[in-house]
mmCIF file of C-alpha atoms in Angstrom:
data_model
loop_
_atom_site.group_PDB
_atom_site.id
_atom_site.type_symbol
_atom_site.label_atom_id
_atom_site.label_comp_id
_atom_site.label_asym_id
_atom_site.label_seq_id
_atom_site.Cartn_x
_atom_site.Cartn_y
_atom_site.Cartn_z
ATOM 1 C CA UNK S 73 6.788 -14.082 -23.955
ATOM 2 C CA UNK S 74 5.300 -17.230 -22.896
ATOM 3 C CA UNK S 75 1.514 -17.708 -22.174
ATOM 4 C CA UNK S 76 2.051 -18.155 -17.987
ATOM 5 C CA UNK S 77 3.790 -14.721 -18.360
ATOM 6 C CA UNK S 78 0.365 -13.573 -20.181
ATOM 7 C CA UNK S 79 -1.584 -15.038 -18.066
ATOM 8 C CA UNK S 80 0.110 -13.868 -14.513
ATOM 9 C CA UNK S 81 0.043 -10.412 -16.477
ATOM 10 C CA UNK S 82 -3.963 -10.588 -16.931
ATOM 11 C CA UNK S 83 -4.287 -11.815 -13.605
ATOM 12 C CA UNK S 84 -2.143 -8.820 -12.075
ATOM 13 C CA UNK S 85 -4.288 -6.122 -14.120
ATOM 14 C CA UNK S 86 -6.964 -7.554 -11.884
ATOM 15 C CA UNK S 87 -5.096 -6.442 -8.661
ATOM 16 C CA UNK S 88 -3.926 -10.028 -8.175
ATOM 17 C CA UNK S 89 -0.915 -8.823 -5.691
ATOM 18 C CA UNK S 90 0.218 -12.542 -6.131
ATOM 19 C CA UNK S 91 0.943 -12.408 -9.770
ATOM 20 C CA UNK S 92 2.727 -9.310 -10.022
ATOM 21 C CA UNK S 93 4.398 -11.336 -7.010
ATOM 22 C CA UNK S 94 5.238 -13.608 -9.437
ATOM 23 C CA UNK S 95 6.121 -11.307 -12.303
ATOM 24 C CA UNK S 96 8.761 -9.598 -10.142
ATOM 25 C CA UNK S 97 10.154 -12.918 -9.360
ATOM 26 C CA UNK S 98 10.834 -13.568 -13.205
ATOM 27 C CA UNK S 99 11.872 -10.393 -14.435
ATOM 28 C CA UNK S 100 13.687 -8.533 -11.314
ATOM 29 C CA UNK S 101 16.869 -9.988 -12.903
ATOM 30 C CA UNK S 102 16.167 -8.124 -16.204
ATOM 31 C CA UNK S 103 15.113 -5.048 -14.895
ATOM 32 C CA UNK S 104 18.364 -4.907 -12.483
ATOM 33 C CA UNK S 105 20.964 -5.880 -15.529
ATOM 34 C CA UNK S 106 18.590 -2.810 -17.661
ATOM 35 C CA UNK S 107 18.734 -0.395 -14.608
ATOM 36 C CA UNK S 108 22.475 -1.371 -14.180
ATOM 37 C CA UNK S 109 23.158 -0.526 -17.881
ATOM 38 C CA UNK S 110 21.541 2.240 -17.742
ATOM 39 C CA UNK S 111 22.529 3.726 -14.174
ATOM 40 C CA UNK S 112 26.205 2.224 -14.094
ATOM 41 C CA UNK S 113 26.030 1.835 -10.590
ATOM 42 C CA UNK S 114 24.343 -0.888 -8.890
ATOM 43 C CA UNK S 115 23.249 0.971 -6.128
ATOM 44 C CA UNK S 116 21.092 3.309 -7.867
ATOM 45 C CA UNK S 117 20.450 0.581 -10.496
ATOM 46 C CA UNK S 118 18.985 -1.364 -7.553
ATOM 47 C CA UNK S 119 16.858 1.697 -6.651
ATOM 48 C CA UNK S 120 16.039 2.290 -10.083
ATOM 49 C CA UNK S 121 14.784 -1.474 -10.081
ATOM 50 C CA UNK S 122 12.352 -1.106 -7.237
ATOM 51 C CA UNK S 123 10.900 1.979 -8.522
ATOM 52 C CA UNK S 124 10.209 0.424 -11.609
ATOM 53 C CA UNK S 125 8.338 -2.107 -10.463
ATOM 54 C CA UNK S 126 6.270 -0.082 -8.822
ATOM 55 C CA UNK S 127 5.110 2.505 -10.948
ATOM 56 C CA UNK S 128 4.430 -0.707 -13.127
ATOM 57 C CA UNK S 129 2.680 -2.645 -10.830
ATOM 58 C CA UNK S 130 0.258 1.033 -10.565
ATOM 59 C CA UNK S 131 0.101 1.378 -14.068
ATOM 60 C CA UNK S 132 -0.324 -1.632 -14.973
ATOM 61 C CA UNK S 133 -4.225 -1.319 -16.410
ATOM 62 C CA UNK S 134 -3.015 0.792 -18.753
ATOM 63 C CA UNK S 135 -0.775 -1.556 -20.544
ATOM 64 C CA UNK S 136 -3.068 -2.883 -23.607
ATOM 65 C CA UNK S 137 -0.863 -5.676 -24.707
ATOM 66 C CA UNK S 138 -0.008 -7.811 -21.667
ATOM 67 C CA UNK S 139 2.431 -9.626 -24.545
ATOM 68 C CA UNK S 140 4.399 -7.100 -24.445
ATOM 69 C CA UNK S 141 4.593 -6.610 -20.818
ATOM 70 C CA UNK S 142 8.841 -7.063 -20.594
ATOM 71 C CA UNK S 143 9.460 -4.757 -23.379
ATOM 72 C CA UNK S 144 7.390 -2.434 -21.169
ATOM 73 C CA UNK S 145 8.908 -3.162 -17.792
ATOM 74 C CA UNK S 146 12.067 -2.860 -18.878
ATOM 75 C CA UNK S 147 11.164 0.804 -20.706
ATOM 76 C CA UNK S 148 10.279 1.634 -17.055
ATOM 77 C CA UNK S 149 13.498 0.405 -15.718
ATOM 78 C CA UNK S 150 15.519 1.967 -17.981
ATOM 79 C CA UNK S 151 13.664 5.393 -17.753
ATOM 80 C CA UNK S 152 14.109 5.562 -13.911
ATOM 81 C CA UNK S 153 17.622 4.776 -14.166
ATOM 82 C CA UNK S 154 18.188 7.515 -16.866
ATOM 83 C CA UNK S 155 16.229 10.161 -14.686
ATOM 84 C CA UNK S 156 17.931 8.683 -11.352
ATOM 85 C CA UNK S 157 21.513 9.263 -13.296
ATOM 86 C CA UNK S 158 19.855 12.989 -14.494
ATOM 87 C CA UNK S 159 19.065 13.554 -10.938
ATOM 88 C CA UNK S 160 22.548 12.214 -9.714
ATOM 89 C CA UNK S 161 24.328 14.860 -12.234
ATOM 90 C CA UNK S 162 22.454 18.022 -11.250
ATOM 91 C CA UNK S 163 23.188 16.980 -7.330
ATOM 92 C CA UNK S 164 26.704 15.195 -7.333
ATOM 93 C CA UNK S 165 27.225 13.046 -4.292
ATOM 94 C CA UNK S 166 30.614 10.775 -3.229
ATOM 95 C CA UNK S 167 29.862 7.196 -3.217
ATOM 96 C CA UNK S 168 30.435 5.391 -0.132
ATOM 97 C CA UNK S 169 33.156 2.764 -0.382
ATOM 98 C CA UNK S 170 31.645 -0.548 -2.064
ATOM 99 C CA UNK S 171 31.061 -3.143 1.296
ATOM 100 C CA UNK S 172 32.063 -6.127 -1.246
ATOM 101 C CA UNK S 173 35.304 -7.348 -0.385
ATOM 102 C CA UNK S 174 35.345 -9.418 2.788
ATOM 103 C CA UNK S 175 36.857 -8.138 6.245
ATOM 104 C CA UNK S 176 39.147 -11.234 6.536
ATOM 105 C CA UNK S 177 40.646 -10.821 2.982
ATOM 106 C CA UNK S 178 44.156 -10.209 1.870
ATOM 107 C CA UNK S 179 44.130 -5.851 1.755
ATOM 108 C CA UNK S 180 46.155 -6.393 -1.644
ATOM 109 C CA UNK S 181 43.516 -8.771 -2.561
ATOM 110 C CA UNK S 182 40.659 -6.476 -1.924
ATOM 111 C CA UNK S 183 42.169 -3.282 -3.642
ATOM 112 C CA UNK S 184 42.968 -5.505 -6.790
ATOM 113 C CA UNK S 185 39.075 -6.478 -6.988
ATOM 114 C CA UNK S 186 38.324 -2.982 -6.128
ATOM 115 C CA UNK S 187 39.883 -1.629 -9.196
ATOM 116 C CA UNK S 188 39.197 -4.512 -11.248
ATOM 117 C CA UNK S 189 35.222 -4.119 -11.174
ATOM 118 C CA UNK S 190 36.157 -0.092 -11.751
ATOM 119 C CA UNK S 191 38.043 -0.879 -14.760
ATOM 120 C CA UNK S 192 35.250 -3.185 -16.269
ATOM 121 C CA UNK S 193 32.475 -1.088 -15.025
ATOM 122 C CA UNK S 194 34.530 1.925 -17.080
ATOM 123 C CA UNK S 195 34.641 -0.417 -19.601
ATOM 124 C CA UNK S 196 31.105 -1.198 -20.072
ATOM 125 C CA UNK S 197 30.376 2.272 -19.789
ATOM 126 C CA UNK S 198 32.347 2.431 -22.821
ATOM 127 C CA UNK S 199 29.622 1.003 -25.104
ATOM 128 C CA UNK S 200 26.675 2.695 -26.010
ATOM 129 C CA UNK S 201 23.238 2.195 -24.679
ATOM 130 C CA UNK S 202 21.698 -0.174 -26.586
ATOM 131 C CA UNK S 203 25.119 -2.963 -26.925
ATOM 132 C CA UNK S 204 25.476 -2.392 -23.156
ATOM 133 C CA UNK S 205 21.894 -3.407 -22.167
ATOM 134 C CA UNK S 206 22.718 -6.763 -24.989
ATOM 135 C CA UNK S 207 25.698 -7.301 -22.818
ATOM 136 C CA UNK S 208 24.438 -7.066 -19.186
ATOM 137 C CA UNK S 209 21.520 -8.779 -20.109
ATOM 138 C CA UNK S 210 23.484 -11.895 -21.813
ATOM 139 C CA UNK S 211 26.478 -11.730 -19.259
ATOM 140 C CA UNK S 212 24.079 -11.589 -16.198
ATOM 141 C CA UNK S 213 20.631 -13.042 -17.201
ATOM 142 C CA UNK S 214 22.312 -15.537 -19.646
ATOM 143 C CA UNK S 215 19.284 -14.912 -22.098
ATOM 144 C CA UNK S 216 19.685 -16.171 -25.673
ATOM 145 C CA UNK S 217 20.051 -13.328 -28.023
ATOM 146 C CA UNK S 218 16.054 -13.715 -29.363
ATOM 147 C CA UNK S 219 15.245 -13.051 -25.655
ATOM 148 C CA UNK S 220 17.497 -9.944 -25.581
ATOM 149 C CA UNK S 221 15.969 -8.848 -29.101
ATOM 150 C CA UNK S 222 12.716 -8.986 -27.385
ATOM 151 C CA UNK S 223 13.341 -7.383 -24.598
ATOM 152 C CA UNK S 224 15.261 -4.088 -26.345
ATOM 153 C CA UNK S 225 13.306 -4.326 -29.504
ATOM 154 C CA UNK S 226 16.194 -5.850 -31.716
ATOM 155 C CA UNK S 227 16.592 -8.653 -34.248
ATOM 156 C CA UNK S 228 18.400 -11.735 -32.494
ATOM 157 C CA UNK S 229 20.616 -10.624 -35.537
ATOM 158 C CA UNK S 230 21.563 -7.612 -34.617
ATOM 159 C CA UNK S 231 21.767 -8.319 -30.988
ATOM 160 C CA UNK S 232 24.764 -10.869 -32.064
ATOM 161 C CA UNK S 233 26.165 -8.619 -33.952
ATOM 162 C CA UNK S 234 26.205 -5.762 -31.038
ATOM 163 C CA UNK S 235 27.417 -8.476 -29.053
ATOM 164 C CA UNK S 236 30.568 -9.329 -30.604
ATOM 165 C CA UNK S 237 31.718 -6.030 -31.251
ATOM 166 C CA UNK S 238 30.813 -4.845 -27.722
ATOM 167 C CA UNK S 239 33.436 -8.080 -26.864
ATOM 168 C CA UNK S 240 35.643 -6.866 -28.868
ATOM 169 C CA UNK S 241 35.391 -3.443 -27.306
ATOM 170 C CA UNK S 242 35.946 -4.878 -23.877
ATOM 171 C CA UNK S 243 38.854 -6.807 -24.492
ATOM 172 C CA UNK S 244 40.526 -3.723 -26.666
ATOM 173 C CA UNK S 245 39.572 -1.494 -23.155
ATOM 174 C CA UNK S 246 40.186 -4.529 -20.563
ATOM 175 C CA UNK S 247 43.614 -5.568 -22.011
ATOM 176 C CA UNK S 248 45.217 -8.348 -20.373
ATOM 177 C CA UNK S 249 43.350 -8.147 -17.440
ATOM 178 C CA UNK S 250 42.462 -12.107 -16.662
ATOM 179 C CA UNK S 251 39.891 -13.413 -14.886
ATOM 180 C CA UNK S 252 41.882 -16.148 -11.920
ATOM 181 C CA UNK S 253 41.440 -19.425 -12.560
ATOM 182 C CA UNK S 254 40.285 -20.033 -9.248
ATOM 183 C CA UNK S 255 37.383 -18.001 -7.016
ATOM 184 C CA UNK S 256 37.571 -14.572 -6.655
ATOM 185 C CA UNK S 257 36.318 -14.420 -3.236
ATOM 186 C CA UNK S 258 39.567 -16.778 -2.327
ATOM 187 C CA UNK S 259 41.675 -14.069 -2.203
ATOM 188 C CA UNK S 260 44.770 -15.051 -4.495
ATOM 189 C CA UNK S 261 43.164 -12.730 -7.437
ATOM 190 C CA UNK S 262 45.002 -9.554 -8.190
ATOM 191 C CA UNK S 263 48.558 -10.116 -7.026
ATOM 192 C CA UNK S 264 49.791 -11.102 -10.021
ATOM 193 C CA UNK S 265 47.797 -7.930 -11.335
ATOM 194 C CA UNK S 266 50.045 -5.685 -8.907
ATOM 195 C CA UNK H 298 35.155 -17.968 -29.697
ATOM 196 C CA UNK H 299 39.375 -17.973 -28.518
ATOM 197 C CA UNK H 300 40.702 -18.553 -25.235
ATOM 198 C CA UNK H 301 40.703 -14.260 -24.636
ATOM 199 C CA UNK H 302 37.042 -14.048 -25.477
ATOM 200 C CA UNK H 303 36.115 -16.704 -22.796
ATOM 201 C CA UNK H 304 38.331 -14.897 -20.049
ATOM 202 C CA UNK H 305 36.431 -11.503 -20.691
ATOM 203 C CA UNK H 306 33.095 -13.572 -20.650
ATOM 204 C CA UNK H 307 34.054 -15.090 -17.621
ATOM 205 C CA UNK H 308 35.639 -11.585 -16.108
ATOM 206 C CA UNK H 309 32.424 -9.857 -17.020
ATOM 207 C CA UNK H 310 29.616 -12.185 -15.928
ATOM 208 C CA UNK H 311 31.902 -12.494 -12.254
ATOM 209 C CA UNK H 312 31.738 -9.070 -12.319
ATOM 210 C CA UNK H 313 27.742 -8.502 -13.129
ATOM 211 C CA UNK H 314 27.460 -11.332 -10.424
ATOM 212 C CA UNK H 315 28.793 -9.212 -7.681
ATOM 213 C CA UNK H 316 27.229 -6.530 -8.154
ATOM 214 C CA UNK H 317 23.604 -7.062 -9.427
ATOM 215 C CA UNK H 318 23.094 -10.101 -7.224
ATOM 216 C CA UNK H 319 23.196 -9.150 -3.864
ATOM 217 C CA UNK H 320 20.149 -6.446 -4.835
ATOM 218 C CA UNK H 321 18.061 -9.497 -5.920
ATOM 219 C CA UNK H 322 14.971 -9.795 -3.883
ATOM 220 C CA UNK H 323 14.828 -6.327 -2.809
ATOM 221 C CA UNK H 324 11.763 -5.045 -5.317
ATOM 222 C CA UNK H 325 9.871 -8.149 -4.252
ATOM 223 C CA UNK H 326 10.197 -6.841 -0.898
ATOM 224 C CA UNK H 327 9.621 -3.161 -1.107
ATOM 225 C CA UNK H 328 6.751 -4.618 -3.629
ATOM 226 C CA UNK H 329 5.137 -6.593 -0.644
ATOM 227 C CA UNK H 330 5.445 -3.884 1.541
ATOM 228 C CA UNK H 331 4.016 -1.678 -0.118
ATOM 229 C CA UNK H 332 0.794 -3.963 -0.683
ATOM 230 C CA UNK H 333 0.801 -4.567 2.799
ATOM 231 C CA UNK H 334 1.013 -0.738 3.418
ATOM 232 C CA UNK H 335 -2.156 -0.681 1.082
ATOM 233 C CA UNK H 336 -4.057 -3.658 2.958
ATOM 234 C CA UNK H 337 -2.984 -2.179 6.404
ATOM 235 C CA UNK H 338 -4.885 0.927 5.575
ATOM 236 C CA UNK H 339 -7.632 -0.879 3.792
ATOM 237 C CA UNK H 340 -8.820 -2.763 7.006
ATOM 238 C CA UNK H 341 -9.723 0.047 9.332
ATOM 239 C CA UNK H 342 -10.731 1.433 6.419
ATOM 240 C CA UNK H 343 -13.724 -1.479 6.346
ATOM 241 C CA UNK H 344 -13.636 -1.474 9.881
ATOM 242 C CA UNK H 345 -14.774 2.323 9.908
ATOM 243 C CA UNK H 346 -16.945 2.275 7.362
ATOM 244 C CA UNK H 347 -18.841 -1.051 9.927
ATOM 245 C CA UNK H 348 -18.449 0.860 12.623
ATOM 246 C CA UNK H 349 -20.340 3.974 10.901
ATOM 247 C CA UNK H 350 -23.144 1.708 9.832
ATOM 248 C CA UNK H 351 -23.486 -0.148 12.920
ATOM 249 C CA UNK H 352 -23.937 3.239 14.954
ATOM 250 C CA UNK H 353 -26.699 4.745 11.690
ATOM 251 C CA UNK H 354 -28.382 1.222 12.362
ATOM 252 C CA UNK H 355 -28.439 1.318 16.404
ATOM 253 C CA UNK H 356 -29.874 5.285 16.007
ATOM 254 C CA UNK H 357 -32.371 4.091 13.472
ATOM 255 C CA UNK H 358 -33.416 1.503 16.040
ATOM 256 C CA UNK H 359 -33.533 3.455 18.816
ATOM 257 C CA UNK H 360 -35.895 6.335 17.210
ATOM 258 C CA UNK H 361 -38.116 3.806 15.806
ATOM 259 C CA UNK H 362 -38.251 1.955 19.373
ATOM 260 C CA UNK H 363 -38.776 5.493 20.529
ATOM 261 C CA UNK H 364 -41.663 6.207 17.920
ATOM 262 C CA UNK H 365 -43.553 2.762 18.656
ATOM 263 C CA UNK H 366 -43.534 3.219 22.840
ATOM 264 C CA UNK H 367 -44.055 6.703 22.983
ATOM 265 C CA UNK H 368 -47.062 7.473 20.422
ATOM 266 C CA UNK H 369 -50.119 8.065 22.258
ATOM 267 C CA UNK H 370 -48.211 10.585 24.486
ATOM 268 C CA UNK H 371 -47.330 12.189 21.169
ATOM 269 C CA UNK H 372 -50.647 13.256 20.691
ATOM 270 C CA UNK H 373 -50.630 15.102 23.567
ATOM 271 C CA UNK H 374 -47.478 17.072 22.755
ATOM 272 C CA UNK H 375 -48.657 17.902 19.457
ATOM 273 C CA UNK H 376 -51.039 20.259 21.300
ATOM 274 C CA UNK H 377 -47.976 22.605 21.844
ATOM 275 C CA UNK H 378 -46.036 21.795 18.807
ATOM 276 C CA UNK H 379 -48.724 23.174 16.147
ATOM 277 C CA UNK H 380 -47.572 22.496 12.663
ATOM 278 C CA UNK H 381 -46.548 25.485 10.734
ATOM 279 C CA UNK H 382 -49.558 25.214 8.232
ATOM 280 C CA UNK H 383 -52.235 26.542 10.914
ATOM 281 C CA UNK H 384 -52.373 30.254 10.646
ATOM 282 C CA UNK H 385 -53.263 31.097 14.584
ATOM 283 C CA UNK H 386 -51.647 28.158 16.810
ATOM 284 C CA UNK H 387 -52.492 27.607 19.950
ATOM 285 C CA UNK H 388 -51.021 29.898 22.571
ATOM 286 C CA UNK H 389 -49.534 28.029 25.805
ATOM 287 C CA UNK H 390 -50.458 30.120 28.522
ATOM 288 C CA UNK H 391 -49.429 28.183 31.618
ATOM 289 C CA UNK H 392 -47.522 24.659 32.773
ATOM 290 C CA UNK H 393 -48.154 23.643 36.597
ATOM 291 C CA UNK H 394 -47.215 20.842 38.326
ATOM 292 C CA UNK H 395 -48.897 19.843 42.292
ATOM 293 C CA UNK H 396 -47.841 16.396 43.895
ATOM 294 C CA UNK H 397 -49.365 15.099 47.481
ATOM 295 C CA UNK H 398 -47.255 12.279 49.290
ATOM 296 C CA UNK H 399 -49.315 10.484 51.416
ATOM 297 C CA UNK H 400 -47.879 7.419 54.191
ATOM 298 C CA UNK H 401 -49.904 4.204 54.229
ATOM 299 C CA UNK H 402 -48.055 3.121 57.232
ATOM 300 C CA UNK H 403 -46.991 -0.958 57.200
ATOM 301 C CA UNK H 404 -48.338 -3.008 54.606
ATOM 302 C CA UNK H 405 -47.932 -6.641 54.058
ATOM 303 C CA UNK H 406 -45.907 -7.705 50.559
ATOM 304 C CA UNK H 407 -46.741 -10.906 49.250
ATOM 305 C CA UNK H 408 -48.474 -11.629 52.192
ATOM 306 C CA UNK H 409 -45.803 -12.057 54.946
ATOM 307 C CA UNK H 410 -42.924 -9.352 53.774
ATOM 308 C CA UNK H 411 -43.344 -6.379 55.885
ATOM 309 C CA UNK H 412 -43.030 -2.746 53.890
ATOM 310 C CA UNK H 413 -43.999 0.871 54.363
ATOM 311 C CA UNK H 414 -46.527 1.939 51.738
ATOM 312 C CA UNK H 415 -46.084 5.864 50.306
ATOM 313 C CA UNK H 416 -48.314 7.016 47.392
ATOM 314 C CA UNK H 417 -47.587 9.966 45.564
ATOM 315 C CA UNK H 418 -50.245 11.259 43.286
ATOM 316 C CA UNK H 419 -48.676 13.813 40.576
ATOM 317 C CA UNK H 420 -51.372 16.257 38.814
ATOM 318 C CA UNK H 421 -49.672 17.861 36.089
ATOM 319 C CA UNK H 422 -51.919 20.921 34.233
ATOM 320 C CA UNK H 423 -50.992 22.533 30.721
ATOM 321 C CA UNK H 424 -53.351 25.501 29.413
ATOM 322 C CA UNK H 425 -53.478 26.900 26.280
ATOM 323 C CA UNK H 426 -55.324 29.781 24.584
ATOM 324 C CA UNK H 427 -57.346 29.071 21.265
ATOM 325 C CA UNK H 428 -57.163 32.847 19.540
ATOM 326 C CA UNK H 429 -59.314 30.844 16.861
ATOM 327 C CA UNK H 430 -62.217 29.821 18.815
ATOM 328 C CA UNK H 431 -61.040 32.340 21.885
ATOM 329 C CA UNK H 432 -60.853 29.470 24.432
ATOM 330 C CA UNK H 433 -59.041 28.216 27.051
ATOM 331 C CA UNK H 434 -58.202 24.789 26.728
ATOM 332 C CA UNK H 435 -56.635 22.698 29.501
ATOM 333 C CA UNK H 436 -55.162 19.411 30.206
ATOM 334 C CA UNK H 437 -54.925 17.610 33.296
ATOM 335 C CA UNK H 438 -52.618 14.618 33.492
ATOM 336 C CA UNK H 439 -52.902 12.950 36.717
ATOM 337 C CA UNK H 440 -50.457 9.920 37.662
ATOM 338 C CA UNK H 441 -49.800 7.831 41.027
ATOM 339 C CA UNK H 442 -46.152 6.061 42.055
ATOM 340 C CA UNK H 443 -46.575 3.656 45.234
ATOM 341 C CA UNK H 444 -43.201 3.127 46.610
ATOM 342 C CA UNK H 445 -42.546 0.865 48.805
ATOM 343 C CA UNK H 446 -40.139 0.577 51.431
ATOM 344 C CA UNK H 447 -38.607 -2.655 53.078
ATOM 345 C CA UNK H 448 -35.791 -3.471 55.364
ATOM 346 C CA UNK H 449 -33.747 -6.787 55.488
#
């Protein structure tokens, strides 16, 4: 962690309202891809998120090692998440239809991206905790693999090493799935899919 | 790295795009709210806790005002209020009060205002009973108002 982090860590265990401002700012990224690994939803990953940050930004004083304050964020995250996805098991509820695909689109178009991001959300669900969180945090937050080591407590070694079989996972589970060569959001995606 | 690899890397990171990004900004908010939340109940807060003094300091001000103007009276009232350490206190035995009005007629105000004069003398008497010297003690407190009475 670098010394601004430290310092806007310091400043925030004084009740600076600013810095944790600031903190939020350069870790809400993290926390979501953590909360989303954990959660596999983004909706509750998303809740999980803000509720993280605030039971950190309330205990903050009692974190002794502002250093380590990602490692400990991101403990938070992923804590809320896992209690959020307890929660969600003892009181099952229907998710409402994801809002993503726009109104104007192709209806093939949509359904095809619809059951796309199911099939690599099932996919990432696949992996187990630890090579997920590597994943979502490298595919998302684009962090280097010492960064993700940091973050989930794991050599940079052994973060590439989760990495590459957690690809290899994914492409065994994915298949021939292909990403289009042009944007999703244009609308010529799936068809050749269907 | 192959040509597959960078397809699922590209599948993958489209997909975390879509649906991590569009919740990005939402803990800063619900953060800042719930400062604000904090700070919103803060203020009255502060703004009681002023009020509360002002209102102690006004009281204090008042009974010392109160105090300073109305001493020498106080000495009088003591008579009834006999602190608790005297064994036999003194025993109020009556209160009267007799008032005369009497008309001056016209008088002249600053010489060329004409106004009707009344005087009212007040005689107020208090009596009390000394059981330890077995005396009657009484207080006469006589006071005049002129009022004056002009038409324009």
């Amino acid at each position: 962690m670098d010394e601004a982090v430290e310092h806007l860590v310091r400043q925030a265990q004084r009740g600076d309202a600013r810095a944790f401002s600031a903190l939020i700012a350069r870790y809400e990224r993290s926390v979501l891809a953590v909360a989303y690994s954990a959660a596999g939803d983004s909706d509750r990953a998303a809740d999980a998120a803000q509720e993280a940050f605030l039971r950190a930004w309330r205990k903050l004083e009692t974190l002794k090692e502002p250093q380590c304050f990602g490692n400990w964020l991101l403990g938070i995250a992923r804590n809320v998440a896992l209690d959020a996805g307890r929660k969600l098991r003892r009181q099952p509820t229907e998710p409402l239809a994801d809002q993503q695909v726009p109104i104007a689109a192709d209806p093939l178009v949509g359904m095809h991206q619809r059951e796309q991001s199911d099939r690599i959300a099932a996919a990432l669900q696949q992996l187990d905790d630890l090579s997920r969180s590597a994943v979502v945090l490298r595919y998302y937050e684009n962090l280097s693999s010492r960064e993700i080591g940091q973050l989930i407590g794991l050599s940079p070694a052994a973060v590439d090493m989760r990495l590459m079989r957690a690809r290899q996972q994914l492409k065994e589970f994915l298949g021939d799935d292909q990403p289009p060569s042009n944007s999703s959001d244009k609308g010529s995606v799936g068809v050749r899919m269907l | 790295m192959n040509d597959t690899d960078n397809k699922i890397d590209i599948l993958i990171s489209r997909h975390l795009g879509k649906q991590l990004d569009r919740h990005v900004g939402r803990a800063q908010r619900a953060f800042l709210a719930e400062v604000s939340q904090k700070r919103a109940w803060s203020i009255p807060r502060y703004w009681a806790a002023a009020a509360v003094l002002l209102i102690a300091a006004t009281l204090a001000g008042v009974f010392a005002l109160k105090n300073l103007f109305t001493a020498p009276t106080r000495d009088e009232t003591q008579i009834v209020g006999v602190p608790k350490s005297q064994p036999q206190p003194l025993m109020p035995i009556a209160q009267t009060v007799s008032w005369q009005t009497m008309d001056d007629g016209t008088v002249m105000m600053n010489g060329d205002v004409p106004v009707r004069q009344l005087r009212r003398q007040v005689v107020e008497r208090i009596k009390w009973y000394d059981p330890e010297r077995k005396t009657t003690v009484e207080l006469h407190r006589p006071q005049e108002q002129v009022m004056l009475i002009g038409y324009w």
